[in-house]
Coordinates of N, CA, C and O in Angstrom, one line a residue:
X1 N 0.8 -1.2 0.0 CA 0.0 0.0 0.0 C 0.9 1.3 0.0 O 0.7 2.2 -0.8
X2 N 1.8 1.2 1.0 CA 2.8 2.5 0.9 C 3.8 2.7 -0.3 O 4.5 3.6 -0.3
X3 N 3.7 1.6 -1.4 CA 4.4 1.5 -2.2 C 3.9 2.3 -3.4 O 4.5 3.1 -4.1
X4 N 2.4 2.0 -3.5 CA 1.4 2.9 -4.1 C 1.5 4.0 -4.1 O 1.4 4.9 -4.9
X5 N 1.8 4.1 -3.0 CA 1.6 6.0 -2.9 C 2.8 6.5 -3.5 O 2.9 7.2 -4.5
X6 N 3.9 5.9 -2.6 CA 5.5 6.3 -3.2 C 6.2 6.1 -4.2 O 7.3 6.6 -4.4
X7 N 5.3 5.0 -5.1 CA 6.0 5.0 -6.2 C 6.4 5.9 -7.6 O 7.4 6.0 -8.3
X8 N 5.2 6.6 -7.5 CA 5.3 7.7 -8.8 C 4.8 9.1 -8.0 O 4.0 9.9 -8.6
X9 N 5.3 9.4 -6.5 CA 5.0 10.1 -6.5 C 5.8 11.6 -6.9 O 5.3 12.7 -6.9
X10 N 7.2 11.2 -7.3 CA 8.1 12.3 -8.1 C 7.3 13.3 -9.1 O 7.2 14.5 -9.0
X11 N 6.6 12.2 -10.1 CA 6.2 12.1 -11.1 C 5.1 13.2 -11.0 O 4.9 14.3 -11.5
X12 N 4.4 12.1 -10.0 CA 3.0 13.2 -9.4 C 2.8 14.2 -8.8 O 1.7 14.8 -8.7
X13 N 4.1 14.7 -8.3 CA 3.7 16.1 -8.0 C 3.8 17.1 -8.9 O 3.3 18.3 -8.9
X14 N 5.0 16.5 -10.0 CA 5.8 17.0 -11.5 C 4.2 17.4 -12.3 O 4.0 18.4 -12.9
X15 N 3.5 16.6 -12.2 CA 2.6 16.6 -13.8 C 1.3 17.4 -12.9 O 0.6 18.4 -13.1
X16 N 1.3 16.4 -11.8 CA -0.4 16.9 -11.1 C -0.6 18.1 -10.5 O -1.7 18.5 -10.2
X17 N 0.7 18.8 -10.4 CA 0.7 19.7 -9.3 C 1.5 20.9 -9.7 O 1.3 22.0 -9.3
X18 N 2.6 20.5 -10.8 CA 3.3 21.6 -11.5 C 4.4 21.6 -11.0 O 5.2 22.1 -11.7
X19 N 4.8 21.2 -9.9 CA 6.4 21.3 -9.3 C 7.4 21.3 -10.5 O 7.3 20.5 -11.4
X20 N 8.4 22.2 -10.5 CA 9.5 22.2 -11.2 C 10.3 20.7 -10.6 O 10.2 20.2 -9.5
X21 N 11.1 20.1 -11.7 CA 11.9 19.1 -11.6 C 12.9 19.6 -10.3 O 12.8 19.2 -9.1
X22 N 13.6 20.3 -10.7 CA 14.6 20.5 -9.3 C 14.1 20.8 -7.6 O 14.8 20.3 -6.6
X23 N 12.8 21.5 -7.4 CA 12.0 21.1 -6.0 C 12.1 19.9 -5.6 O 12.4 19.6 -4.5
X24 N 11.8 19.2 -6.7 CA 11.4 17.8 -5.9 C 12.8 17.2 -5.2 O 12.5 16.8 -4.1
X25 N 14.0 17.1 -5.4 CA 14.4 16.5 -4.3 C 14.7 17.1 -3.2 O 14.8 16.3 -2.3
X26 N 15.0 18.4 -3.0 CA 14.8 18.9 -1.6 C 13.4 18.7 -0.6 O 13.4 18.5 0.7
X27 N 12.1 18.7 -1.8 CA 11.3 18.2 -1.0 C 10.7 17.3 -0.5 O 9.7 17.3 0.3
X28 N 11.9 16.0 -1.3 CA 11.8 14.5 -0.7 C 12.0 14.6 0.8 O 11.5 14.3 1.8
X29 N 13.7 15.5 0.2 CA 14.4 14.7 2.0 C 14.0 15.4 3.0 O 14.5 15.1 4.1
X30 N 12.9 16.4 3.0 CA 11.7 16.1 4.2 C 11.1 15.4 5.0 O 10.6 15.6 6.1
X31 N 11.3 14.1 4.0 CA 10.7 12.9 4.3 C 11.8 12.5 5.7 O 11.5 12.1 6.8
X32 N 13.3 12.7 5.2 CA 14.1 12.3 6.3 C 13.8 12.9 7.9 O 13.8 12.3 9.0
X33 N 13.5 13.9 7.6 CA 13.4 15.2 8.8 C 12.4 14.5 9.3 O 12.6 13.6 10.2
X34 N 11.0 14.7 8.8 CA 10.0 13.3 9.7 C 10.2 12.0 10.2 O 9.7 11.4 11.2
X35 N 10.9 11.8 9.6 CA 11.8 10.3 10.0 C 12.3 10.2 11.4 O 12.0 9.5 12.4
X36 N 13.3 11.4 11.4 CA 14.3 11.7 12.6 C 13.4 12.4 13.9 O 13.8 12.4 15.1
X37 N 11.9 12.9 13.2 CA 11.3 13.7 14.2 C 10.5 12.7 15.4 O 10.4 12.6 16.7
X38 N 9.8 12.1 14.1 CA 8.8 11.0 14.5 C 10.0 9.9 15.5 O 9.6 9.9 16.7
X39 N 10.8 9.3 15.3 CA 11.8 8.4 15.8 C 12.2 8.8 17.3 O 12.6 8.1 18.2
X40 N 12.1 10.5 17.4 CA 13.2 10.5 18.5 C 11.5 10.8 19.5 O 11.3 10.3 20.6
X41 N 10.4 11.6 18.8 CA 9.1 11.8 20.0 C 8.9 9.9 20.4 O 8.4 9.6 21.4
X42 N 9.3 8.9 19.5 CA 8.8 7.7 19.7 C 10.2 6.9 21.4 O 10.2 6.3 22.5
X43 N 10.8 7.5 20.5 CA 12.2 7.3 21.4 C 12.2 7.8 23.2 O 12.5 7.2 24.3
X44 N 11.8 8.8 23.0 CA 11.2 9.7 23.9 C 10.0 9.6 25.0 O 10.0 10.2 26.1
X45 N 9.1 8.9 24.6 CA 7.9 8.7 25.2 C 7.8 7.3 25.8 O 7.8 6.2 25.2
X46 N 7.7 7.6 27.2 CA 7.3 6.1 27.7 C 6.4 5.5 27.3 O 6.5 4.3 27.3
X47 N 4.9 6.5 26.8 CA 3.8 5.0 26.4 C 4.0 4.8 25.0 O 4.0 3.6 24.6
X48 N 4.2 5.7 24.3 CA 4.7 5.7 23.1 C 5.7 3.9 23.1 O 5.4 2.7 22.8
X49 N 6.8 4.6 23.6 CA 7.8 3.1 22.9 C 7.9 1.7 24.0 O 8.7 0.7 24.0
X50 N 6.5 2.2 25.0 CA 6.0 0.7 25.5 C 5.1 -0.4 25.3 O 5.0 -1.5 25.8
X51 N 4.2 0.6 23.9 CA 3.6 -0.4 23.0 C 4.1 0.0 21.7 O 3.7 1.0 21.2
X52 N 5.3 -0.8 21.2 CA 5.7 -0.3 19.7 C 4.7 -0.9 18.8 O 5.0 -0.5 17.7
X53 N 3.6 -1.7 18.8 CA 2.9 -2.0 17.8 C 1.6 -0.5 17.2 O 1.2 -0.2 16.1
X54 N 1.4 0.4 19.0 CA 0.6 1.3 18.8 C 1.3 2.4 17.9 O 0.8 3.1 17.0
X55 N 2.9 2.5 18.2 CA 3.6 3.3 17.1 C 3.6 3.4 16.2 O 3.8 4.4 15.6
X56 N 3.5 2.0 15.8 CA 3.9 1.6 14.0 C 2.5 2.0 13.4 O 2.5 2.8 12.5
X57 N 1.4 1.6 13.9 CA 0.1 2.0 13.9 C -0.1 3.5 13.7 O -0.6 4.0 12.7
X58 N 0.3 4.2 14.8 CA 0.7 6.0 14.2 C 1.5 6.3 13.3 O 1.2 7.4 12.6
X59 N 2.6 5.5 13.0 CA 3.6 6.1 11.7 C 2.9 5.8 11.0 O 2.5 6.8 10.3
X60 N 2.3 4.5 10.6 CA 1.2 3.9 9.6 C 0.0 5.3 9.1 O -0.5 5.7 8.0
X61 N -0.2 5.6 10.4 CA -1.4 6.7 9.8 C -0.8 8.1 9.5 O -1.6 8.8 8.8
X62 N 0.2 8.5 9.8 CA 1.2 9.5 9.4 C 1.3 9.4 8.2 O 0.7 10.2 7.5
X63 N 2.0 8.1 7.6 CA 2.0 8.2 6.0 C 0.6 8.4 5.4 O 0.3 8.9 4.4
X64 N -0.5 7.7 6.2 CA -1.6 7.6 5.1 C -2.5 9.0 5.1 O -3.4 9.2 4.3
X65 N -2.0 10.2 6.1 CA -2.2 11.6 6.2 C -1.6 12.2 4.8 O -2.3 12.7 3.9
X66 N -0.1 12.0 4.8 CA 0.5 12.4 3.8 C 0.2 12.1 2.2 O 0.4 12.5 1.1
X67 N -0.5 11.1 2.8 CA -0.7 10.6 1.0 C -2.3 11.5 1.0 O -2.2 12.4 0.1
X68 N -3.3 11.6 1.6 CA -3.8 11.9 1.5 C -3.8 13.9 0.9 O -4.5 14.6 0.1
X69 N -2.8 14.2 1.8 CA -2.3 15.2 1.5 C -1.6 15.9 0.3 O -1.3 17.1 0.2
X70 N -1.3 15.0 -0.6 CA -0.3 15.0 -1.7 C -1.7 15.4 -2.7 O -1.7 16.3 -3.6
X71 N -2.7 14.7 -2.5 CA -4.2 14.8 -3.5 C -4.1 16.8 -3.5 O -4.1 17.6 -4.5
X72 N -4.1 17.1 -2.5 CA -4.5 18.8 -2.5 C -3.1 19.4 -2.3 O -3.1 20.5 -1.7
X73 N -1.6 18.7 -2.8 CA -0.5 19.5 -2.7 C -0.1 20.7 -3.5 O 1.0 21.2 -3.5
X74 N -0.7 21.0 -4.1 CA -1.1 22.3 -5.7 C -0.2 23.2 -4.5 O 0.9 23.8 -4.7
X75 N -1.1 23.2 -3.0 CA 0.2 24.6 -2.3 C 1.3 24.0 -1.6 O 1.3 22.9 -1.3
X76 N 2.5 24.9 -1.4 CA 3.5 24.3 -1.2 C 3.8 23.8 0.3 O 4.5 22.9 0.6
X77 N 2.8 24.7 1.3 CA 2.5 24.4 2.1 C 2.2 22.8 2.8 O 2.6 22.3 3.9
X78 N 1.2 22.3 1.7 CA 0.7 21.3 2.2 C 1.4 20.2 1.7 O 1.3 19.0 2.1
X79 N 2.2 20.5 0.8 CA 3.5 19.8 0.1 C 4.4 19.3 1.3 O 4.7 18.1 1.7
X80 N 4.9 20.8 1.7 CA 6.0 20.4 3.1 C 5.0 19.6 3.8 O 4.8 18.6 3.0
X81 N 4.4 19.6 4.5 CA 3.6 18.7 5.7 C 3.4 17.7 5.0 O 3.5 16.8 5.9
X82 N 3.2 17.2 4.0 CA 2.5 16.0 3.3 C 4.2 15.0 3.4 O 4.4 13.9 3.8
X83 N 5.2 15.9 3.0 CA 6.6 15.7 2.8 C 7.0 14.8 4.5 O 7.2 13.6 4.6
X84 N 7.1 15.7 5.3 CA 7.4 15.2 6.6 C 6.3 14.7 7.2 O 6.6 14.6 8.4
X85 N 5.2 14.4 7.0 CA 4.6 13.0 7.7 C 5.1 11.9 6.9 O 5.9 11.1 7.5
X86 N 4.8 12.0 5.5 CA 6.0 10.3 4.6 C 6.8 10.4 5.6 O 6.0 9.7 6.3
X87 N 7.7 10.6 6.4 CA 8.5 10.1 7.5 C 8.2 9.2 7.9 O 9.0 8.2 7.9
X88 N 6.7 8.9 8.5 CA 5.8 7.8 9.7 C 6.2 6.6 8.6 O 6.5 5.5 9.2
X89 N 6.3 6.5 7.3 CA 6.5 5.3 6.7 C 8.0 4.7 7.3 O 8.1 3.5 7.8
X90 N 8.9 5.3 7.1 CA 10.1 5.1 7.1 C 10.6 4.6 9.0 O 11.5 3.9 9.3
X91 N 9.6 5.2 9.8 CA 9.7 4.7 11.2 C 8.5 3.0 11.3 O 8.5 1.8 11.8
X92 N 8.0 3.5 10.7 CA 6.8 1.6 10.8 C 7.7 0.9 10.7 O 7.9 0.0 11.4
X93 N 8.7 1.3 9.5 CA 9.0 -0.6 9.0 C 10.1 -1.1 9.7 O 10.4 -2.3 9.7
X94 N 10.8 0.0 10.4 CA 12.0 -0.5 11.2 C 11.2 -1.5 12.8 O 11.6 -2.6 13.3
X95 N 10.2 -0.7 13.3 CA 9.5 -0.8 14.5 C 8.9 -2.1 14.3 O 9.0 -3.1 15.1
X96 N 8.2 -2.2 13.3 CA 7.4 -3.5 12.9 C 8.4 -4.7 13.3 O 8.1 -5.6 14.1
X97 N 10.0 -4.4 12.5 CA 11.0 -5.7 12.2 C 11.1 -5.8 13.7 O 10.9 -7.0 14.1
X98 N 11.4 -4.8 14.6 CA 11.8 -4.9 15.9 C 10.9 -6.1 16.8 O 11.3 -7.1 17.5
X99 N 9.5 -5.6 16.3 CA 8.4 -6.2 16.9 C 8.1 -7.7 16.4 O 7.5 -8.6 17.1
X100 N 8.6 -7.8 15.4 CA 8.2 -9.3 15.2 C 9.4 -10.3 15.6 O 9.2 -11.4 16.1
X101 N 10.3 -9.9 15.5 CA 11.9 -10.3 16.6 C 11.3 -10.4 17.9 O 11.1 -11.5 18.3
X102 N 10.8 -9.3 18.7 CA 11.0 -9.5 20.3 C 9.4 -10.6 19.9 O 8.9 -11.1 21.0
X103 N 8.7 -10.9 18.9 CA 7.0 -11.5 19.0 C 7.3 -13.3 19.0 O 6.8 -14.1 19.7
X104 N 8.1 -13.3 17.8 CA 8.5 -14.8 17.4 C 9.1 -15.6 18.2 O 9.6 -15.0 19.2
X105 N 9.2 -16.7 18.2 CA 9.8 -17.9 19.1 C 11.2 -17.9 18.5 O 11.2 -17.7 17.3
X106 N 12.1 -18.0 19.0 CA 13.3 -18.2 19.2 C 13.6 -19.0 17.7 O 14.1 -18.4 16.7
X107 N 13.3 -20.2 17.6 CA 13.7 -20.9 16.9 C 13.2 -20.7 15.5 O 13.6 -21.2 14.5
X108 N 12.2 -19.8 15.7 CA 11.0 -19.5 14.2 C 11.9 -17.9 13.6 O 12.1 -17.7 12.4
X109 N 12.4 -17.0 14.9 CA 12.9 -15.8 14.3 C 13.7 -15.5 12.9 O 13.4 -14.5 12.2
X110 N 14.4 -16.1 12.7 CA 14.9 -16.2 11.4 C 13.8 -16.2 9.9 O 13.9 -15.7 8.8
X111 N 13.0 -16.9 10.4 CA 12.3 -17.3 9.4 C 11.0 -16.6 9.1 O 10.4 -16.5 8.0
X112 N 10.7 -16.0 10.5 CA 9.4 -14.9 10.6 C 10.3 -13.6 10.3 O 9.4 -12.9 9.7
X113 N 11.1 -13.1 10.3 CA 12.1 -12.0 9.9 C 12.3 -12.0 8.6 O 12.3 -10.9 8.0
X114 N 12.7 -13.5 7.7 CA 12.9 -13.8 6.4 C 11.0 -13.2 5.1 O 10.8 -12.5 4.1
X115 N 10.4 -13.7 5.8 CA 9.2 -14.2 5.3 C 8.2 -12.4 5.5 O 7.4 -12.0 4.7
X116 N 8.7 -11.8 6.5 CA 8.5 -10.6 6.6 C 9.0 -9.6 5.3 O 8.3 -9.3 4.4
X117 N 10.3 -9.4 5.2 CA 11.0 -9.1 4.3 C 10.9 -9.4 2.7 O 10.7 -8.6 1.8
X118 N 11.1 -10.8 2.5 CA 10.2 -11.0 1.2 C 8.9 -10.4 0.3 O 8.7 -10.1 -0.9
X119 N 8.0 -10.3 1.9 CA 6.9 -10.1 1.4 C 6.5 -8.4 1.0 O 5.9 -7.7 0.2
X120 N 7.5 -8.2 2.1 CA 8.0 -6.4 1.9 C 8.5 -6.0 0.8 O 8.2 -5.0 0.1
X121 N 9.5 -7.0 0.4 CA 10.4 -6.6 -1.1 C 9.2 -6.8 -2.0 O 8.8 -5.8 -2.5
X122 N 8.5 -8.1 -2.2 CA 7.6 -7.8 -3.1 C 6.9 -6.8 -3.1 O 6.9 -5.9 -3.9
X123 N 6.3 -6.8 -2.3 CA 5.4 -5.2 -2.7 C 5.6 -4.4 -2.9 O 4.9 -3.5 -3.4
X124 N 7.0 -4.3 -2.7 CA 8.0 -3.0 -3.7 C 8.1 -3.0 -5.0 O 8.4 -2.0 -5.7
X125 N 7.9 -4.0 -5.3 CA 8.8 -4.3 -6.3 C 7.2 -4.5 -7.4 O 7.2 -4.0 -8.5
X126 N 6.3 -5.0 -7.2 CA 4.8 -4.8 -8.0 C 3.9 -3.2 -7.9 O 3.1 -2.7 -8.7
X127 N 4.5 -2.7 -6.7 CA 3.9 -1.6 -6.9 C 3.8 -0.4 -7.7 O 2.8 0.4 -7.9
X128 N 5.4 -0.4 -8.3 CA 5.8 0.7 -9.2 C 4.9 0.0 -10.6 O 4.7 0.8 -11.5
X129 N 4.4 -1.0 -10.7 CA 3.8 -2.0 -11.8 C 2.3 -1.5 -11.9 O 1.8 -0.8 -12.8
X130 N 1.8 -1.9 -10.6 CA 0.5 -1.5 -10.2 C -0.2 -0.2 -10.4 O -1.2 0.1 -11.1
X131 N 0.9 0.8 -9.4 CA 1.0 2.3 -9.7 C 0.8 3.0 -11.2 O -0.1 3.8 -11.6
X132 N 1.6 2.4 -11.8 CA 1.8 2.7 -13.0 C 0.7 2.6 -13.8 O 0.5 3.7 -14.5
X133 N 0.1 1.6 -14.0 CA -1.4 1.3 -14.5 C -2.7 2.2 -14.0 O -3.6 2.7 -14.6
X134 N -2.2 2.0 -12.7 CA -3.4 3.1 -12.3 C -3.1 4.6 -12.7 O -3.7 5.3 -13.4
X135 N -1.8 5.0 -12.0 CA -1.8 6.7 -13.1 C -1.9 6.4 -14.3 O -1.8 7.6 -14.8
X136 N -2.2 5.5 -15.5 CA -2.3 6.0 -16.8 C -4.1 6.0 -16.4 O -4.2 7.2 -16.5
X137 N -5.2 5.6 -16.2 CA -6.1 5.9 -15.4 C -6.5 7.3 -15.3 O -7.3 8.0 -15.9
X138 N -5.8 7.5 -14.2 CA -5.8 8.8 -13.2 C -5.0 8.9 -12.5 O -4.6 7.8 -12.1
X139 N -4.3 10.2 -12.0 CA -3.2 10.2 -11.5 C -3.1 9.9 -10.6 O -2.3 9.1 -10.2
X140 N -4.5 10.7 -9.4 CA -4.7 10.3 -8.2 C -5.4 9.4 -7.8 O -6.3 9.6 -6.9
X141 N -5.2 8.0 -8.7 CA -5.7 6.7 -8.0 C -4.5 5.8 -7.4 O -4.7 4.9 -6.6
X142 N -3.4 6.1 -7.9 CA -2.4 5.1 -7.1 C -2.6 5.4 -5.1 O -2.8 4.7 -4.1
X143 N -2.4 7.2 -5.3 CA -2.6 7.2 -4.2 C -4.2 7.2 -3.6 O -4.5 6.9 -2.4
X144 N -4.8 7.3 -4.1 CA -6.3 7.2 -3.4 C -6.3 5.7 -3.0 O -7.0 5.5 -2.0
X145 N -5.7 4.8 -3.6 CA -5.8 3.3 -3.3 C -4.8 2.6 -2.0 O -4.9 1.6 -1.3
X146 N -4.1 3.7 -2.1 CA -2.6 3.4 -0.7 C -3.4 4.1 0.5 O -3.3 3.6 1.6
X147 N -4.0 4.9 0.5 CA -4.9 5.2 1.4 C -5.6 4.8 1.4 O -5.7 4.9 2.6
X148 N -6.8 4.1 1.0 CA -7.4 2.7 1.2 C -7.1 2.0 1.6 O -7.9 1.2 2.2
X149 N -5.9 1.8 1.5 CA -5.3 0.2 1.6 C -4.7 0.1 3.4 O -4.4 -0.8 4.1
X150 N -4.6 1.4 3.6 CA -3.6 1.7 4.9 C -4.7 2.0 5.6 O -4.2 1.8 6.7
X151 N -6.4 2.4 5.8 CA -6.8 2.9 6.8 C -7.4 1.0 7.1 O -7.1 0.7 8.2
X152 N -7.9 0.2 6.6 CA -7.8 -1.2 7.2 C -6.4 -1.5 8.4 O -6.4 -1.7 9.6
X153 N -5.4 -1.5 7.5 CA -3.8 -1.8 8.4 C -3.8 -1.1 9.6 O -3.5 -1.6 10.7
X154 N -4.2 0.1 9.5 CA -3.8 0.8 10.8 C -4.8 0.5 11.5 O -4.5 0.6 12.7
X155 N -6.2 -0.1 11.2 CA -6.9 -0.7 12.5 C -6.5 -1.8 13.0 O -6.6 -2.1 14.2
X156 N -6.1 -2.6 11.9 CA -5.8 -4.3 12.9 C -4.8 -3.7 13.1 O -4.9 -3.5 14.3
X157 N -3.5 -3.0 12.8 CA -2.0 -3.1 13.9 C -2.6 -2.4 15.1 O -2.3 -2.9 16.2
X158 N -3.7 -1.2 15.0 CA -4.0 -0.7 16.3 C -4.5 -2.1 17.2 O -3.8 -2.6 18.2
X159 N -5.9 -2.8 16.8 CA -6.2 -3.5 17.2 C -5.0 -4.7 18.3 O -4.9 -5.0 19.5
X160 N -4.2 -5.1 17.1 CA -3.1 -6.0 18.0 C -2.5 -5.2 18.6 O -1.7 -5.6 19.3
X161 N -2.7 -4.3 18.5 CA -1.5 -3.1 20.1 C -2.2 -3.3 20.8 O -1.6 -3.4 21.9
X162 N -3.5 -3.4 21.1 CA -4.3 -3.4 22.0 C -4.0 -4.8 23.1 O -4.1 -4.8 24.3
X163 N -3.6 -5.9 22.3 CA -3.5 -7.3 22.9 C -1.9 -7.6 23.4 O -1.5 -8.6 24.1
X164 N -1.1 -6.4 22.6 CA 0.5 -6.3 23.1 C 1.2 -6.4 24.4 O 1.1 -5.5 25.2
X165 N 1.9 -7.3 24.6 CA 2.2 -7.3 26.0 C 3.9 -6.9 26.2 O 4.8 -7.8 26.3
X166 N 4.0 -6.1 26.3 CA 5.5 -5.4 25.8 C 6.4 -6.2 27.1 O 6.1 -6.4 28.3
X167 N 7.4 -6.4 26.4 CA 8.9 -6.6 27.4 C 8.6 -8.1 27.8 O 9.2 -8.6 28.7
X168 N 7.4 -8.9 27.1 CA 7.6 -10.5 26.7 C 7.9 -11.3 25.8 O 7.2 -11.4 24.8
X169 N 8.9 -11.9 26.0 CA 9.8 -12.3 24.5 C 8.9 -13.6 24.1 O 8.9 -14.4 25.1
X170 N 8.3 -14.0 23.1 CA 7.8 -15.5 23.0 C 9.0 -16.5 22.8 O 10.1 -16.4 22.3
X171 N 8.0 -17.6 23.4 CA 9.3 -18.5 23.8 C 8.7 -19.9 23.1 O 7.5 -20.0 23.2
X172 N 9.5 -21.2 22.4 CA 8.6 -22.3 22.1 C 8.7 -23.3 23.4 O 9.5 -23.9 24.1
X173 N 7.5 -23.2 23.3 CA 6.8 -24.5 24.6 C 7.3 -26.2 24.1 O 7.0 -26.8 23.1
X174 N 7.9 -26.5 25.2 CA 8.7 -27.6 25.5 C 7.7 -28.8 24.6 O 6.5 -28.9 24.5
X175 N 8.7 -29.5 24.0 CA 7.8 -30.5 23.3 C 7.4 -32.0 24.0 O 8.0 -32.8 23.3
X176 N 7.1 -32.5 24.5 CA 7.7 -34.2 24.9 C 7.6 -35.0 24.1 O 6.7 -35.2 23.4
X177 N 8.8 -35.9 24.1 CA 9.3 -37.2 23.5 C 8.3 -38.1 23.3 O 8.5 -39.2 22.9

């Protein structure tokens, strides 16, 4: 879903919105600054980084603000802000890996970490595919669809924050012979 949004969105602010070519990468690495902002208030807060599932769940909706926000980025204003929430993307996916490490059984981590990853690369990697199809479309259906796609996710990750029991490592239950 976040792949949707980010994939053409150079593109999309270039054609949909008028941005000169050279804006756009200064107003990517805004994206970084939310990154570093969002990371350290997460860093920072005891309830915050004592349920990291509820975090990932707010960076999750951070990006799906921003995408939303890119639809009405015509002012530059809403450009910057749209720019530095995409940050909350770049904090989920680290928090998420964290979380499924301290979630998995010992002996499965490798493999719940592998399987995580894969499925992440793929959707990288079909989205610029997907994206693509839908801007010849309309421009703003790639992202109308990543925000779709993200306000489901951010309820079940909220949901499982809700059942999170932080600072319990899962462990596998002894088998007998």
């Amino acid at each position: 879903a976040i792949g949707l949004g980010t994939s053409l969105l150079p593109i999309f602010l270039h054609e949909a919105h008028g941005y000169r070519e050279a804006i756009i990468p200064p107003l990517t690495a805004l994206t970084a600054v939310g990154s570093i902002v969002l990371s350290t208030v997460i860093a920072r807060s005891k309830r915050l980084s004592a349920n990291p599932l509820r975090s990932v769940s707010g960076a999750v909706f951070l990006a799906a603000v921003s995408f939303a926000l890119f639809l009405s980025a015509g002012l530059l204003p809403l450009a910057l802000l749209a720019m530095t929430l995409r940050g909350g993307f770049f904090v989920a996916w680290p928090l998420y890996n964290a979380v499924l490490g301290e979630r998995s059984p010992d002996a499965l981590r490798p493999h719940t970490y592998a399987l995580g990853e894969i499925l992440a690369g793929t959707g990288f990697v079909i989205a610029p595919i997907v994206a693509g199809q839908l801007y010849g479309i309309d421009s703003n259906l790639p992202i109308i669809l990543a925000v779709a796609m993200l306000v489901p996710l951010i309820g079940i990750i909220w949901t499982l924050s809700r059942h999170s029991h932080t600072g319990q490592s899962a462990t596998v239950a002894p088998t007998s012979g």
